Amino acid sequence: MMNLLGIVGTNSDHSTNRMLLQFIQKHFADKANIEIFEIKDLPAFNKPKDRKAPSEVQELADKIIEADGVIISTPEYNHSVPAILKSTLEWLSYTSQPLIDKPVMITGASYGKLGSSRSQAHLRQILDAPELKARIMPSSEFLLGYSLQAFDENGNLKDQSKIEELERIFNDFTHFVTITNQLVSNNHSPKNVQKFSWEDN
Ligand SMILES: Cc1cc2nc3c(=O)[nH]c(=O)nc-3n(C[C@H](O)[C@H](O)[C@H](O)COP(=O)(O)O)c2cc1C
C-alpha cells in the first residue's frame, strides 16, 4: 500500500486543517497508510552556519524521504501560509532538501468562503523554489471554506459533495504519486540529481 505523510501546516492546538488531515487519513485508510506529522514544536528557522537541522526537523526530513508522497494542509493567515509552515519549509530547503522530486498534494481549510485559496496558491509558489523543487500535483485544489462548520461531532465532513470532490482529488493524487515516482526513478542517475544552493550562484 502507498505510504503518505500528512503535514499539519499550523502550530495551533485547535485546527480544522488537522481535522481535515485526520478525516483524509480515516476516509482513505483502505487506499493508503497516512501518517500525520505535527510541525507545531519545530524551532523557528535561523539559518545556522553549519546548515545542520535540529533533530525534530531531521525527523521530518527522514519521514518525507521514506514517504511515497506528501499532503500539506494549510490555513490562511493574511493571504499566505502560517509562519511555522514557512519556517519548516525554510529548514528543509536549507538542510537536506527532502522535498526535491517528492509528489505533493496541497489542501487547506479556512474560516471564510474562499477556503484558503490564496495561501494554497502561495504554497504552490513556495514549493516550486529551486531548493524545495517538489512535484506539486497540477490543476488541483481542495478548498475547505467555512471550516469551523464543516465537520460533525465525529470529525467527518458533513457535505457529501465535498467528500466526493475529495475522493476524486485523492484518487488523482494516488495516480500522480505512482507516475511521478516512476518518472523520477527512471531519471535518477546521480548526474541528474542536482541540489541547488543560492550560495553557489
Ligand atoms: C493572523 C490570522 C490571519 C488570518 N488571515 C486570513 C486570511 O487572510 N484569509 C482567510 O480566509 N482567513 C484568515 N484567517 C482565518 C483563517 O481562515 C483561520 O484562522 C485558519 O485558516 C483556519 O485554519 P485552522 O483551523 O487549521 O487553524 C486568519 C486568521 C489569523 C489568526
mmCIF file of C-alpha atoms and ligand atoms in Angstrom:
data_model
loop_
_atom_site.group_PDB
_atom_site.id
_atom_site.type_symbol
_atom_site.label_atom_id
_atom_site.label_comp_id
_atom_site.label_asym_id
_atom_site.label_seq_id
_atom_site.Cartn_x
_atom_site.Cartn_y
_atom_site.Cartn_z
ATOM 1 C CA MET A 1 0.000 0.000 0.000
ATOM 2 C CA MET A 2 1.094 3.566 -0.649
ATOM 3 C CA ASN A 3 2.711 5.423 2.277
ATOM 4 C CA LEU A 4 1.885 9.104 2.571
ATOM 5 C CA LEU A 5 2.867 11.776 5.061
ATOM 6 C CA GLY A 6 0.315 14.432 6.033
ATOM 7 C CA ILE A 7 1.792 17.668 7.356
ATOM 8 C CA VAL A 8 -0.436 19.855 9.543
ATOM 9 C CA GLY A 9 0.525 23.373 8.421
ATOM 10 C CA THR A 10 -0.038 25.130 11.735
ATOM 11 C CA ASN A 11 1.047 25.271 15.367
ATOM 12 C CA SER A 12 -2.472 25.902 16.626
ATOM 13 C CA ASP A 13 -3.899 23.357 19.075
ATOM 14 C CA HIS A 14 -7.357 23.853 17.577
ATOM 15 C CA SER A 15 -7.019 23.326 13.853
ATOM 16 C CA THR A 16 -9.573 22.468 11.198
ATOM 17 C CA ASN A 17 -6.619 21.663 8.905
ATOM 18 C CA ARG A 18 -5.593 18.958 11.392
ATOM 19 C CA MET A 19 -9.210 17.715 11.367
ATOM 20 C CA LEU A 20 -9.149 17.638 7.570
ATOM 21 C CA LEU A 21 -5.979 15.532 7.524
ATOM 22 C CA GLN A 22 -7.420 13.221 10.196
ATOM 23 C CA PHE A 23 -10.535 12.805 8.048
ATOM 24 C CA ILE A 24 -8.396 12.063 4.971
ATOM 25 C CA GLN A 25 -6.372 9.534 6.992
ATOM 26 C CA LYS A 26 -9.528 7.741 8.121
ATOM 27 C CA HIS A 27 -11.561 8.006 4.919
ATOM 28 C CA PHE A 28 -8.793 6.665 2.660
ATOM 29 C CA ALA A 29 -7.401 4.058 5.078
ATOM 30 C CA ASP A 30 -8.002 1.285 2.526
ATOM 31 C CA LYS A 31 -6.051 3.156 -0.173
ATOM 32 C CA ALA A 32 -3.004 4.497 1.691
ATOM 33 C CA ASN A 33 -1.214 4.485 5.023
ATOM 34 C CA ILE A 34 -1.175 8.121 6.051
ATOM 35 C CA GLU A 35 0.966 9.271 8.941
ATOM 36 C CA ILE A 36 0.215 12.741 10.287
ATOM 37 C CA PHE A 37 3.166 14.913 11.255
ATOM 38 C CA GLU A 38 2.967 17.942 13.549
ATOM 39 C CA ILE A 39 5.304 20.894 12.945
ATOM 40 C CA LYS A 40 3.991 22.787 15.950
ATOM 41 C CA ASP A 41 7.080 22.308 18.118
ATOM 42 C CA LEU A 42 9.738 22.927 15.468
ATOM 43 C CA PRO A 43 12.057 25.847 16.246
ATOM 44 C CA ALA A 44 11.958 28.970 14.091
ATOM 45 C CA PHE A 45 14.402 28.836 11.185
ATOM 46 C CA ASN A 46 17.583 30.750 11.988
ATOM 47 C CA LYS A 47 19.974 29.936 9.113
ATOM 48 C CA PRO A 48 22.728 28.278 11.156
ATOM 49 C CA LYS A 49 26.195 28.484 9.593
ATOM 50 C CA ASP A 50 26.753 24.722 9.771
ATOM 51 C CA ARG A 51 23.479 24.021 7.882
ATOM 52 C CA LYS A 52 22.640 21.355 10.469
ATOM 53 C CA ALA A 53 18.975 20.583 11.004
ATOM 54 C CA PRO A 54 17.670 20.320 14.574
ATOM 55 C CA SER A 55 16.676 16.720 15.388
ATOM 56 C CA GLU A 56 12.922 17.416 15.021
ATOM 57 C CA VAL A 57 13.498 18.823 11.519
ATOM 58 C CA GLN A 58 15.698 15.844 10.648
ATOM 59 C CA GLU A 59 12.920 13.531 11.804
ATOM 60 C CA LEU A 60 10.516 15.260 9.428
ATOM 61 C CA ALA A 61 13.067 15.135 6.577
ATOM 62 C CA ASP A 62 13.562 11.385 7.116
ATOM 63 C CA LYS A 63 9.817 10.778 7.053
ATOM 64 C CA ILE A 64 9.461 12.790 3.828
ATOM 65 C CA ILE A 65 12.235 10.766 2.177
ATOM 66 C CA GLU A 66 10.567 7.496 3.208
ATOM 67 C CA ALA A 67 7.062 8.544 2.093
ATOM 68 C CA ASP A 68 5.787 7.945 -1.438
ATOM 69 C CA GLY A 69 4.074 11.319 -1.321
ATOM 70 C CA VAL A 70 3.199 14.217 0.960
ATOM 71 C CA ILE A 71 -0.066 16.038 1.682
ATOM 72 C CA ILE A 72 0.226 19.522 3.192
ATOM 73 C CA SER A 73 -2.869 21.150 4.668
ATOM 74 C CA THR A 74 -2.517 24.875 5.180
ATOM 75 C CA PRO A 75 -4.582 27.518 6.940
ATOM 76 C CA GLU A 76 -4.609 31.046 5.513
ATOM 77 C CA TYR A 77 -3.007 33.819 7.535
ATOM 78 C CA ASN A 78 -3.038 37.237 5.884
ATOM 79 C CA HIS A 79 -3.364 35.707 2.423
ATOM 80 C CA SER A 80 -0.419 33.373 2.935
ATOM 81 C CA VAL A 81 0.735 30.312 4.878
ATOM 82 C CA PRO A 82 1.325 30.447 8.661
ATOM 83 C CA ALA A 83 4.846 31.414 9.700
ATOM 84 C CA ILE A 84 5.500 27.977 11.204
ATOM 85 C CA LEU A 85 4.861 26.305 7.849
ATOM 86 C CA LYS A 86 7.096 28.788 6.017
ATOM 87 C CA SER A 87 9.771 28.285 8.664
ATOM 88 C CA THR A 88 9.555 24.490 8.325
ATOM 89 C CA LEU A 89 9.978 24.742 4.558
ATOM 90 C CA GLU A 90 12.962 27.051 5.074
ATOM 91 C CA TRP A 91 14.592 24.416 7.322
ATOM 92 C CA LEU A 92 14.010 21.686 4.753
ATOM 93 C CA SER A 93 15.319 23.780 1.873
ATOM 94 C CA TYR A 94 18.442 24.828 3.781
ATOM 95 C CA THR A 95 19.375 21.366 5.089
ATOM 96 C CA SER A 96 18.729 18.022 3.405
ATOM 97 C CA GLN A 97 16.199 19.191 0.752
ATOM 98 C CA PRO A 98 13.984 16.100 1.074
ATOM 99 C CA LEU A 99 11.115 17.577 -0.936
ATOM 100 C CA ILE A 100 13.075 17.549 -4.186
ATOM 101 C CA ASP A 101 11.045 15.471 -6.678
ATOM 102 C CA LYS A 102 8.553 14.428 -3.969
ATOM 103 C CA PRO A 103 4.911 14.281 -5.119
ATOM 104 C CA VAL A 104 2.887 16.775 -3.065
ATOM 105 C CA MET A 105 -0.834 17.424 -2.788
ATOM 106 C CA ILE A 106 -1.939 20.725 -1.289
ATOM 107 C CA THR A 107 -5.129 21.049 0.720
ATOM 108 C CA GLY A 108 -6.363 23.735 3.041
ATOM 109 C CA ALA A 109 -9.163 24.913 5.267
ATOM 110 C CA SER A 110 -10.129 28.387 6.342
ATOM 111 C CA TYR A 111 -12.969 30.064 8.163
ATOM 112 C CA GLY A 112 -14.022 32.235 5.217
ATOM 113 C CA LYS A 113 -15.707 31.182 1.998
ATOM 114 C CA LEU A 114 -12.518 31.084 -0.119
ATOM 115 C CA GLY A 115 -11.206 28.070 1.806
ATOM 116 C CA SER A 116 -7.516 29.089 1.880
ATOM 117 C CA SER A 117 -7.251 29.637 -1.896
ATOM 118 C CA ARG A 118 -4.704 32.434 -1.602
ATOM 119 C CA SER A 119 -2.477 30.586 0.849
ATOM 120 C CA GLN A 120 -2.648 27.450 -1.301
ATOM 121 C CA ALA A 121 -1.552 29.430 -4.349
ATOM 122 C CA HIS A 122 1.256 30.902 -2.305
ATOM 123 C CA LEU A 123 2.304 27.478 -1.001
ATOM 124 C CA ARG A 124 2.425 26.172 -4.568
ATOM 125 C CA GLN A 125 4.787 29.018 -5.481
ATOM 126 C CA ILE A 126 6.996 28.377 -2.417
ATOM 127 C CA LEU A 127 7.244 24.632 -3.112
ATOM 128 C CA ASP A 128 8.394 25.445 -6.631
ATOM 129 C CA ALA A 129 11.504 27.295 -5.360
ATOM 130 C CA PRO A 130 14.738 25.645 -6.553
ATOM 131 C CA GLU A 131 15.807 24.444 -3.099
ATOM 132 C CA LEU A 132 12.423 22.794 -2.477
ATOM 133 C CA LYS A 133 11.514 21.684 -6.012
ATOM 134 C CA ALA A 134 8.611 19.457 -5.046
ATOM 135 C CA ARG A 135 6.498 17.812 -7.739
ATOM 136 C CA ILE A 136 3.224 19.514 -6.911
ATOM 137 C CA MET A 137 0.070 17.913 -8.303
ATOM 138 C CA PRO A 138 -1.071 20.293 -11.060
ATOM 139 C CA SER A 139 -4.558 21.634 -11.719
ATOM 140 C CA SER A 140 -5.961 20.633 -8.384
ATOM 141 C CA GLU A 141 -7.181 22.438 -5.303
ATOM 142 C CA PHE A 142 -9.198 21.195 -2.378
ATOM 143 C CA LEU A 143 -10.565 24.298 -0.706
ATOM 144 C CA LEU A 144 -12.494 23.791 2.513
ATOM 145 C CA GLY A 145 -14.331 27.040 3.274
ATOM 146 C CA TYR A 146 -16.305 27.798 6.431
ATOM 147 C CA SER A 147 -14.170 25.101 8.037
ATOM 148 C CA LEU A 148 -15.454 25.704 11.573
ATOM 149 C CA GLN A 149 -18.860 24.446 10.449
ATOM 150 C CA ALA A 150 -17.587 21.729 8.089
ATOM 151 C CA PHE A 151 -17.225 18.748 10.454
ATOM 152 C CA ASP A 152 -19.702 16.754 12.524
ATOM 153 C CA GLU A 153 -19.016 15.643 16.099
ATOM 154 C CA ASN A 154 -17.190 12.530 14.840
ATOM 155 C CA GLY A 155 -14.780 14.586 12.755
ATOM 156 C CA ASN A 156 -16.415 13.654 9.441
ATOM 157 C CA LEU A 157 -17.035 16.187 6.683
ATOM 158 C CA LYS A 158 -20.744 16.969 6.656
ATOM 159 C CA ASP A 159 -21.132 17.899 2.982
ATOM 160 C CA GLN A 160 -21.367 14.791 0.779
ATOM 161 C CA SER A 161 -20.449 16.733 -2.378
ATOM 162 C CA LYS A 162 -17.268 17.917 -0.671
ATOM 163 C CA ILE A 163 -16.429 14.301 0.236
ATOM 164 C CA GLU A 164 -16.918 13.259 -3.387
ATOM 165 C CA GLU A 165 -14.700 16.116 -4.571
ATOM 166 C CA LEU A 166 -12.012 14.997 -2.124
ATOM 167 C CA GLU A 167 -12.337 11.392 -3.329
ATOM 168 C CA ARG A 168 -11.745 12.495 -6.939
ATOM 169 C CA ILE A 169 -8.712 14.576 -5.997
ATOM 170 C CA PHE A 170 -7.254 11.880 -3.749
ATOM 171 C CA ASN A 171 -7.723 9.290 -6.485
ATOM 172 C CA ASP A 172 -5.892 11.586 -8.920
ATOM 173 C CA PHE A 173 -3.145 12.049 -6.356
ATOM 174 C CA THR A 174 -2.526 8.312 -5.936
ATOM 175 C CA HIS A 175 -2.040 8.053 -9.728
ATOM 176 C CA PHE A 176 0.115 11.180 -9.708
ATOM 177 C CA VAL A 177 2.318 9.679 -6.969
ATOM 178 C CA THR A 178 2.814 6.439 -8.908
ATOM 179 C CA ILE A 179 3.566 8.126 -12.223
ATOM 180 C CA THR A 180 5.810 10.791 -10.726
ATOM 181 C CA ASN A 181 7.871 8.319 -8.728
ATOM 182 C CA GLN A 182 8.345 6.171 -11.857
ATOM 183 C CA LEU A 183 9.434 9.208 -13.866
ATOM 184 C CA VAL A 184 11.796 10.365 -11.161
ATOM 185 C CA SER A 185 13.385 6.962 -10.591
ATOM 186 C CA ASN A 186 13.913 6.491 -14.361
ATOM 187 C CA ASN A 187 15.660 9.831 -14.446
ATOM 188 C CA HIS A 188 17.757 9.489 -11.331
ATOM 189 C CA SER A 189 21.211 8.690 -12.406
ATOM 190 C CA PRO A 190 23.408 10.632 -9.951
ATOM 191 C CA LYS A 191 24.268 13.279 -12.532
ATOM 192 C CA ASN A 192 20.597 14.234 -12.762
ATOM 193 C CA VAL A 193 20.201 14.835 -9.029
ATOM 194 C CA GLN A 194 21.324 18.383 -8.662
ATOM 195 C CA LYS A 195 20.844 20.070 -5.338
ATOM 196 C CA PHE A 196 20.557 23.806 -5.641
ATOM 197 C CA SER A 197 22.178 26.347 -3.354
ATOM 198 C CA TRP A 198 21.770 30.105 -3.525
ATOM 199 C CA GLU A 199 25.302 30.406 -2.136
ATOM 200 C CA ASP A 200 26.832 28.675 -5.173
ATOM 201 C CA ASN A 201 25.343 31.225 -7.533
HETATM 202 C C1 LIG B 1 -3.420 36.023 11.901
HETATM 203 C C2 LIG B 1 -4.591 35.487 11.097
HETATM 204 C C3 LIG B 1 -4.776 35.904 9.799
HETATM 205 C C4 LIG B 1 -5.832 35.385 9.032
HETATM 206 N N1 LIG B 1 -5.958 35.766 7.743
HETATM 207 C C5 LIG B 1 -6.895 35.162 6.970
HETATM 208 C C6 LIG B 1 -6.944 35.423 5.575
HETATM 209 O O1 LIG B 1 -6.162 36.174 5.024
HETATM 210 N N2 LIG B 1 -7.883 34.791 4.832
HETATM 211 C C7 LIG B 1 -8.774 33.902 5.402
HETATM 212 O O2 LIG B 1 -9.596 33.313 4.674
HETATM 213 N N3 LIG B 1 -8.749 33.641 6.721
HETATM 214 C C8 LIG B 1 -7.830 34.236 7.516
HETATM 215 N N4 LIG B 1 -7.777 33.961 8.859
HETATM 216 C C9 LIG B 1 -8.727 32.983 9.429
HETATM 217 C C10 LIG B 1 -8.292 31.591 8.994
HETATM 218 O O3 LIG B 1 -9.167 31.193 7.974
HETATM 219 C C11 LIG B 1 -8.295 30.562 10.074
HETATM 220 O O4 LIG B 1 -7.738 31.037 11.263
HETATM 221 C C12 LIG B 1 -7.463 29.343 9.655
HETATM 222 O O5 LIG B 1 -7.250 29.264 8.267
HETATM 223 C C13 LIG B 1 -8.154 28.094 9.997
HETATM 224 O O6 LIG B 1 -7.190 27.088 9.999
HETATM 225 P P1 LIG B 1 -7.086 26.168 11.286
HETATM 226 O O7 LIG B 1 -8.483 25.814 11.729
HETATM 227 O O8 LIG B 1 -6.333 24.959 10.813
HETATM 228 O O9 LIG B 1 -6.349 26.906 12.356
HETATM 229 C C14 LIG B 1 -6.733 34.476 9.647
HETATM 230 C C15 LIG B 1 -6.512 34.063 10.953
HETATM 231 C C16 LIG B 1 -5.476 34.548 11.676
HETATM 232 C C17 LIG B 1 -5.267 34.056 13.082
#
